[in-house]
Short mmCIF file of C-alpha atoms and ligand atoms in Angstrom, two decimals:
data_model
loop_
_atom_site.label_atom_id
_atom_site.label_comp_id
_atom_site.label_asym_id
_atom_site.label_seq_id
_atom_site.Cartn_x
_atom_site.Cartn_y
_atom_site.Cartn_z
CA UNK A 9 116.04 82.49 109.02
CA UNK A 10 112.62 83.89 109.73
CA UNK A 11 109.63 84.32 107.58
CA UNK A 12 106.45 86.32 107.78
CA UNK A 13 104.32 85.04 110.67
CA UNK A 14 101.21 85.04 108.48
CA UNK A 15 102.59 81.83 107.04
CA UNK A 16 102.38 80.29 110.48
CA UNK A 17 101.56 76.77 109.37
CA UNK A 18 104.58 76.61 107.12
CA UNK A 19 106.82 78.25 109.70
CA UNK A 20 105.91 75.61 112.27
CA UNK A 21 106.37 72.84 109.78
CA UNK A 22 109.83 74.13 108.85
CA UNK A 23 111.06 74.72 112.36
CA UNK A 24 113.23 71.57 112.60
CA UNK A 25 114.96 72.73 109.40
CA UNK A 26 115.56 76.14 110.94
CA UNK A 27 117.15 74.63 114.01
CA UNK A 28 119.40 72.60 111.74
CA UNK A 29 120.34 75.72 109.79
CA UNK A 30 121.21 77.63 112.93
CA UNK A 31 123.30 74.71 114.15
CA UNK A 32 125.21 74.55 110.88
CA UNK A 33 125.81 78.27 110.85
CA UNK A 34 126.96 78.37 114.47
CA UNK A 35 129.30 75.49 113.78
CA UNK A 36 130.67 77.30 110.74
CA UNK A 37 131.30 80.48 112.69
CA UNK A 38 133.21 78.62 115.41
CA UNK A 39 135.34 77.02 112.69
CA UNK A 40 135.58 79.76 110.10
CA UNK A 41 137.85 77.75 107.84
CA UNK A 42 136.23 75.98 104.96
CA UNK A 43 135.70 72.44 106.24
CA UNK A 44 135.38 70.92 102.81
CA UNK A 45 137.64 73.03 100.62
CA UNK A 46 137.51 70.60 97.72
CA UNK A 47 133.73 70.14 97.71
CA UNK A 48 132.20 71.56 94.55
CA UNK A 49 129.43 74.10 95.03
CA UNK A 50 126.73 71.83 93.60
CA UNK A 51 127.10 69.37 96.48
CA UNK A 52 126.35 71.99 99.08
CA UNK A 53 122.89 71.65 100.62
CA UNK A 54 120.38 74.43 100.89
CA UNK A 55 120.43 76.72 103.92
CA UNK A 56 116.68 77.15 104.13
CA UNK A 57 113.32 77.42 102.43
CA UNK A 58 111.05 80.35 101.78
CA UNK A 59 107.87 80.69 99.83
CA UNK A 60 105.57 83.43 98.71
CA UNK A 61 103.17 84.50 96.02
CA UNK A 62 103.88 86.66 93.00
CA UNK A 63 103.91 90.32 94.15
CA UNK A 64 104.64 89.46 97.78
CA UNK A 65 107.39 90.91 99.98
CA UNK A 66 109.16 88.34 102.18
CA UNK A 67 111.01 89.15 105.34
CA UNK A 68 114.28 87.24 105.43
CA UNK A 69 116.64 86.97 108.38
CA UNK A 70 120.06 85.46 107.89
CA UNK A 71 122.46 84.57 110.68
CA UNK A 72 125.45 86.93 110.76
CA UNK A 73 127.30 88.34 113.74
CA UNK A 74 128.04 91.98 114.51
CA UNK A 75 131.39 91.85 112.75
CA UNK A 76 129.85 91.18 109.34
CA UNK A 77 130.58 94.17 107.12
CA UNK A 78 127.91 93.61 104.50
CA UNK A 79 125.22 91.07 103.67
CA UNK A 80 124.01 91.02 100.06
CA UNK A 81 121.68 88.64 98.26
CA UNK A 82 120.84 87.88 94.64
CA UNK A 83 117.42 86.66 93.54
CA UNK A 84 116.50 86.27 89.87
CA UNK A 85 119.14 88.82 88.94
CA UNK A 86 117.95 91.37 91.50
CA UNK A 87 119.82 92.47 94.59
CA UNK A 88 118.56 92.00 98.14
CA UNK A 89 120.30 94.33 100.58
CA UNK A 90 120.36 93.22 104.21
CA UNK A 91 120.77 95.39 107.30
CA UNK A 92 121.55 94.52 110.94
CA UNK A 93 118.35 93.63 112.83
CA UNK A 94 117.70 94.71 116.41
CA UNK A 95 117.62 91.18 117.80
CA UNK A 96 119.98 88.93 115.89
CA UNK A 97 121.20 88.43 112.39
CA UNK A 98 120.71 90.52 109.29
CA UNK A 99 117.29 91.34 107.89
CA UNK A 100 116.32 91.84 104.27
CA UNK A 101 113.18 92.44 102.26
CA UNK A 102 112.86 90.12 99.29
CA UNK A 103 110.48 91.25 96.59
CA UNK A 104 108.83 88.67 94.37
CA UNK A 105 107.91 90.44 91.16
CA UNK A 106 104.27 90.20 90.07
CA UNK A 107 105.43 88.27 86.99
CA UNK A 108 108.26 86.13 88.42
CA UNK A 109 107.89 82.60 87.07
CA UNK A 110 106.22 80.19 89.50
CA UNK A 111 108.62 77.51 90.74
CA UNK A 112 111.71 77.29 92.91
CA UNK A 113 114.45 79.91 92.54
CA UNK A 114 117.65 80.47 94.49
CA UNK A 115 118.27 83.34 96.87
CA UNK A 116 122.07 83.41 97.09
CA UNK A 117 123.39 85.39 100.05
CA UNK A 118 126.95 86.51 100.67
CA UNK A 119 127.94 87.46 104.22
CA UNK A 120 131.10 89.58 104.07
CA UNK A 121 133.08 89.09 107.23
CA UNK A 122 136.63 89.84 108.49
CA UNK A 123 137.17 86.08 108.68
CA UNK A 124 136.22 85.68 105.05
CA UNK A 125 132.99 85.64 103.08
CA UNK A 126 130.34 83.02 103.73
CA UNK A 127 127.83 81.99 101.11
CA UNK A 128 124.32 80.84 101.93
CA UNK A 129 121.75 79.47 99.55
CA UNK A 130 118.00 79.48 100.11
CA UNK A 131 115.26 77.95 98.02
CA UNK A 132 112.41 80.33 97.33
CA UNK A 133 109.21 78.77 96.08
CA UNK A 134 107.26 81.32 94.03
CA UNK A 135 103.57 80.55 93.87
CA UNK A 136 101.25 81.82 91.18
CA UNK A 137 98.80 84.55 92.16
CA UNK A 138 95.46 84.60 90.36
CA UNK A 139 95.06 88.11 89.04
CA UNK A 140 91.65 89.21 87.82
CA UNK A 141 91.06 90.37 84.26
CA UNK A 142 89.88 93.92 83.72
CA UNK A 143 88.32 95.42 80.62
CA UNK A 144 88.78 99.17 80.35
CA UNK A 145 87.61 101.70 77.84
CA UNK A 146 89.71 104.85 77.67
CA UNK A 147 89.91 107.79 75.26
CA UNK A 148 91.81 106.65 72.15
CA UNK A 149 94.40 109.41 72.55
CA UNK A 150 95.38 108.05 75.98
CA UNK A 151 95.97 104.53 74.63
CA UNK A 152 97.21 104.79 71.04
CA UNK A 153 99.72 107.57 71.46
CA UNK A 154 100.60 110.03 68.75
CA UNK A 155 104.25 110.63 67.86
CA UNK A 156 104.72 113.54 70.30
CA UNK A 157 103.18 111.70 73.24
CA UNK A 158 105.14 108.55 72.42
CA UNK A 159 108.40 110.53 72.58
CA UNK A 160 107.25 112.13 75.83
CA UNK A 161 106.28 108.83 77.47
CA UNK A 162 109.60 107.20 76.48
CA UNK A 163 111.56 110.07 78.05
CA UNK A 164 109.43 109.88 81.20
CA UNK A 165 109.93 106.13 81.50
CA UNK A 166 113.67 106.63 81.12
CA UNK A 167 113.65 109.30 83.85
CA UNK A 168 111.86 106.91 86.24
CA UNK A 169 114.09 103.96 85.33
CA UNK A 170 117.26 105.97 86.00
CA UNK A 171 115.92 106.99 89.39
CA UNK A 172 114.85 103.46 90.36
CA UNK A 173 118.24 102.06 89.32
CA UNK A 174 119.99 104.37 91.78
CA UNK A 175 120.05 102.37 95.00
CA UNK A 176 120.72 104.22 98.26
CA UNK A 177 122.97 102.08 100.45
CA UNK A 178 121.40 103.54 103.60
CA UNK A 179 118.06 102.47 105.04
CA UNK A 180 115.80 105.49 105.46
CA UNK A 181 112.63 103.56 106.36
CA UNK A 182 112.05 102.66 109.97
CA UNK A 183 109.34 100.50 111.50
CA UNK A 184 106.14 99.51 109.76
CA UNK A 185 104.74 100.89 106.51
CA UNK A 186 101.33 102.57 106.52
CA UNK A 187 98.56 103.14 103.99
CA UNK A 188 99.08 106.54 102.36
CA UNK A 189 95.37 107.37 102.25
CA UNK A 190 92.27 105.81 103.70
CA UNK A 191 89.66 105.07 101.09
CA UNK A 192 88.15 102.32 99.02
CA UNK A 193 90.85 99.81 98.05
CA UNK A 194 90.12 98.51 94.57
CA UNK A 195 92.08 95.23 94.74
CA UNK A 196 93.65 96.27 91.48
CA UNK A 197 97.20 95.04 92.03
CA UNK A 198 98.26 92.71 89.23
CA UNK A 199 95.08 93.11 87.19
CA UNK A 200 95.53 91.92 83.65
CA UNK A 201 94.23 94.83 81.62
CA UNK A 202 92.45 94.75 78.30
CA UNK A 203 92.28 98.39 77.27
CA UNK A 204 90.02 99.23 74.33
CA UNK A 205 90.08 95.56 73.38
CA UNK A 206 93.89 95.19 73.45
CA UNK A 207 95.97 93.37 76.05
CA UNK A 208 98.22 95.82 77.91
CA UNK A 209 100.79 95.69 80.71
CA UNK A 210 99.43 94.45 84.06
CA UNK A 211 98.46 96.97 86.70
CA UNK A 212 101.51 97.28 88.93
CA UNK A 213 100.10 99.11 91.94
CA UNK A 214 97.01 99.39 94.10
CA UNK A 215 94.25 101.95 93.50
CA UNK A 216 92.61 103.66 96.48
CA UNK A 217 89.53 105.72 95.73
CA UNK A 218 89.18 108.91 97.79
CA UNK A 219 87.78 112.41 97.19
CA UNK A 220 89.89 114.97 95.37
CA UNK A 221 92.02 116.89 97.84
CA UNK A 222 92.31 114.07 100.41
CA UNK A 223 95.74 114.16 102.04
CA UNK A 224 98.25 111.57 100.80
CA UNK A 225 100.96 110.71 103.31
CA UNK A 226 104.34 109.00 102.98
CA UNK A 227 104.14 105.27 103.78
CA UNK A 228 107.42 105.49 105.68
CA UNK A 229 110.46 107.71 106.14
CA UNK A 230 112.46 108.46 103.04
CA UNK A 231 113.57 111.08 100.55
CA UNK A 232 111.26 112.52 97.90
CA UNK A 233 113.44 111.77 94.86
CA UNK A 234 111.15 112.84 92.09
CA UNK A 235 108.08 115.02 91.87
CA UNK A 236 106.86 115.13 88.29
CA UNK A 237 103.89 115.53 86.01
CA UNK A 238 103.91 112.60 83.61
CA UNK A 239 101.60 111.56 80.77
CA UNK A 240 100.26 108.37 82.41
CA UNK A 241 100.99 108.97 86.13
CA UNK A 242 99.93 112.60 86.18
CA UNK A 243 101.28 114.55 89.12
CA UNK A 244 103.42 112.02 90.94
CA UNK A 245 105.77 111.71 93.89
CA UNK A 246 108.44 109.01 94.18
CA UNK A 247 109.84 108.37 97.65
CA UNK A 248 113.19 106.59 98.10
CA UNK A 249 113.12 104.55 101.34
CA UNK A 250 116.69 103.31 100.86
CA UNK A 251 118.19 99.89 100.12
CA UNK A 252 116.41 99.83 96.76
CA UNK A 253 112.88 100.34 98.08
CA UNK A 254 110.73 103.01 96.44
CA UNK A 255 107.09 103.97 96.89
CA UNK A 256 105.18 105.97 94.30
CA UNK A 257 102.02 108.06 94.46
CA UNK A 258 100.23 108.89 91.18
CA UNK A 259 97.34 110.97 89.79
CA UNK A 260 97.71 113.65 92.48
CA UNK A 261 95.99 117.02 92.25
CA UNK A 262 98.97 118.52 94.03
CA UNK A 263 102.42 117.47 95.29
CA UNK A 264 103.43 119.19 98.52
CA UNK A 265 107.09 118.11 98.66
CA UNK A 266 110.10 118.95 96.56
CA UNK A 267 112.82 116.81 95.02
CA UNK A 268 115.44 115.87 97.60
CA UNK A 269 113.24 116.69 100.59
CA UNK A 270 113.39 114.27 103.54
CA UNK A 271 109.93 112.98 104.50
CA UNK A 272 108.63 111.20 107.58
CA UNK A 273 106.09 108.40 107.76
CA UNK A 274 102.65 109.98 107.90
CA UNK A 275 103.81 113.33 106.52
CA UNK A 276 101.54 114.83 103.85
CA UNK A 277 103.31 114.66 100.48
CA UNK A 278 100.41 115.45 98.18
CA UNK A 279 96.66 115.37 97.60
CA UNK A 280 94.39 112.92 95.79
CA UNK A 281 93.44 113.92 92.26
CA UNK A 282 92.76 112.47 88.83
CA UNK A 283 95.70 113.83 86.83
CA UNK A 284 97.28 111.76 84.04
CA UNK A 285 95.48 108.66 82.75
CA UNK A 286 92.89 108.19 85.48
CA UNK A 287 89.22 107.33 85.18
CA UNK A 288 88.28 109.19 88.38
CA UNK A 289 89.74 110.56 91.63
CA UNK A 290 92.00 107.98 93.25
CA UNK A 291 95.52 107.36 94.43
CA UNK A 292 97.59 104.85 92.51
CA UNK A 293 100.08 103.52 95.03
CA UNK A 294 103.00 101.47 93.78
CA UNK A 295 106.06 99.93 95.41
CA UNK A 296 109.28 98.89 93.70
CA UNK A 297 111.75 96.75 95.61
CA UNK A 298 115.09 96.39 93.86
CA UNK A 299 113.30 96.23 90.55
CA UNK A 300 110.47 93.92 91.65
CA UNK A 301 106.91 95.22 91.28
CA UNK A 302 105.30 94.24 94.56
CA UNK A 303 101.90 94.67 96.23
CA UNK A 304 102.15 97.68 98.58
CA UNK A 305 99.77 96.04 101.05
CA UNK A 306 102.15 93.10 101.33
CA UNK A 307 104.67 95.60 102.72
CA UNK A 308 102.11 97.08 105.14
CA UNK A 309 101.45 93.61 106.60
CA UNK A 310 105.08 93.00 107.57
CA UNK A 311 105.79 93.23 111.33
CA UNK A 312 108.69 95.64 110.91
CA UNK A 313 108.34 97.54 114.20
CA UNK A 314 110.04 94.74 116.12
CA UNK A 315 112.89 94.40 113.63
CA UNK A 316 113.99 97.99 113.39
CA UNK A 317 114.45 100.60 116.04
CA UNK A 318 111.06 102.27 115.63
CA UNK A 319 110.73 104.98 118.22
CA UNK A 320 107.47 106.55 117.18
ZN1 ZN B 11 96.38 102.43 89.25
#
């Protein structure tokens, strides 16, 4: 079980626990039979601890040998899909949604193995993030939608939801994630928005201000699943990185990829604009991880080069 090295203090503090976990798991794999077949589930101890803030992506490594066929987790009703790491064990990205309730929640992991499935249970402490409040004034027609626009927006939301629900079982991303454009980062992730005096949904991505026409690149390898022009997002590109991880790029002046096209990290996929509901030229960059709305910069900070076979 490994966690993001940024949380160094906690990692050090937890190390004795980790050693204990490894010992238990090794013991279990030597004796694959259930040692306590009659023990009810509730009596089983936890296999480890994790913690993170709302909107954060956690790197989780679970012990599993090369013969494991699949490693799948469940966290607050969302799936966490693990893949074999380069060193040892299986690695997964756990997304804490920006509005997950603070407190301790279970990450339940099932390791499917020829010798029978093994279940692991981790405690994940979700800590509250303090999101700033933002007052915005926008044209009335962009906030209080007329009947036609309401119908349009509902159809567009459905189109996006259907795409996000389709989870590719392959991992397309490889190595670290990069910023799609260099510019002024607004710190807008999670902002609680009061638009024209009314409380609206929180801002679920980061805004990067850059001149119109600035190249926008893919944050990692993937497949451009959807290139659209939507009411709120404007010209937008959605990239599927596999295993339920999507990145999205909004308010473009131009999209330079087509649906179904494979893209590489750093490849130009569009250009900065101010299409849709935007108050000026900027890129809205969002990341969805198995349904969780997470801070894209949290993904950029993860040391993924060492965990995957990055060759570039
Ligand atoms: Zn935005």
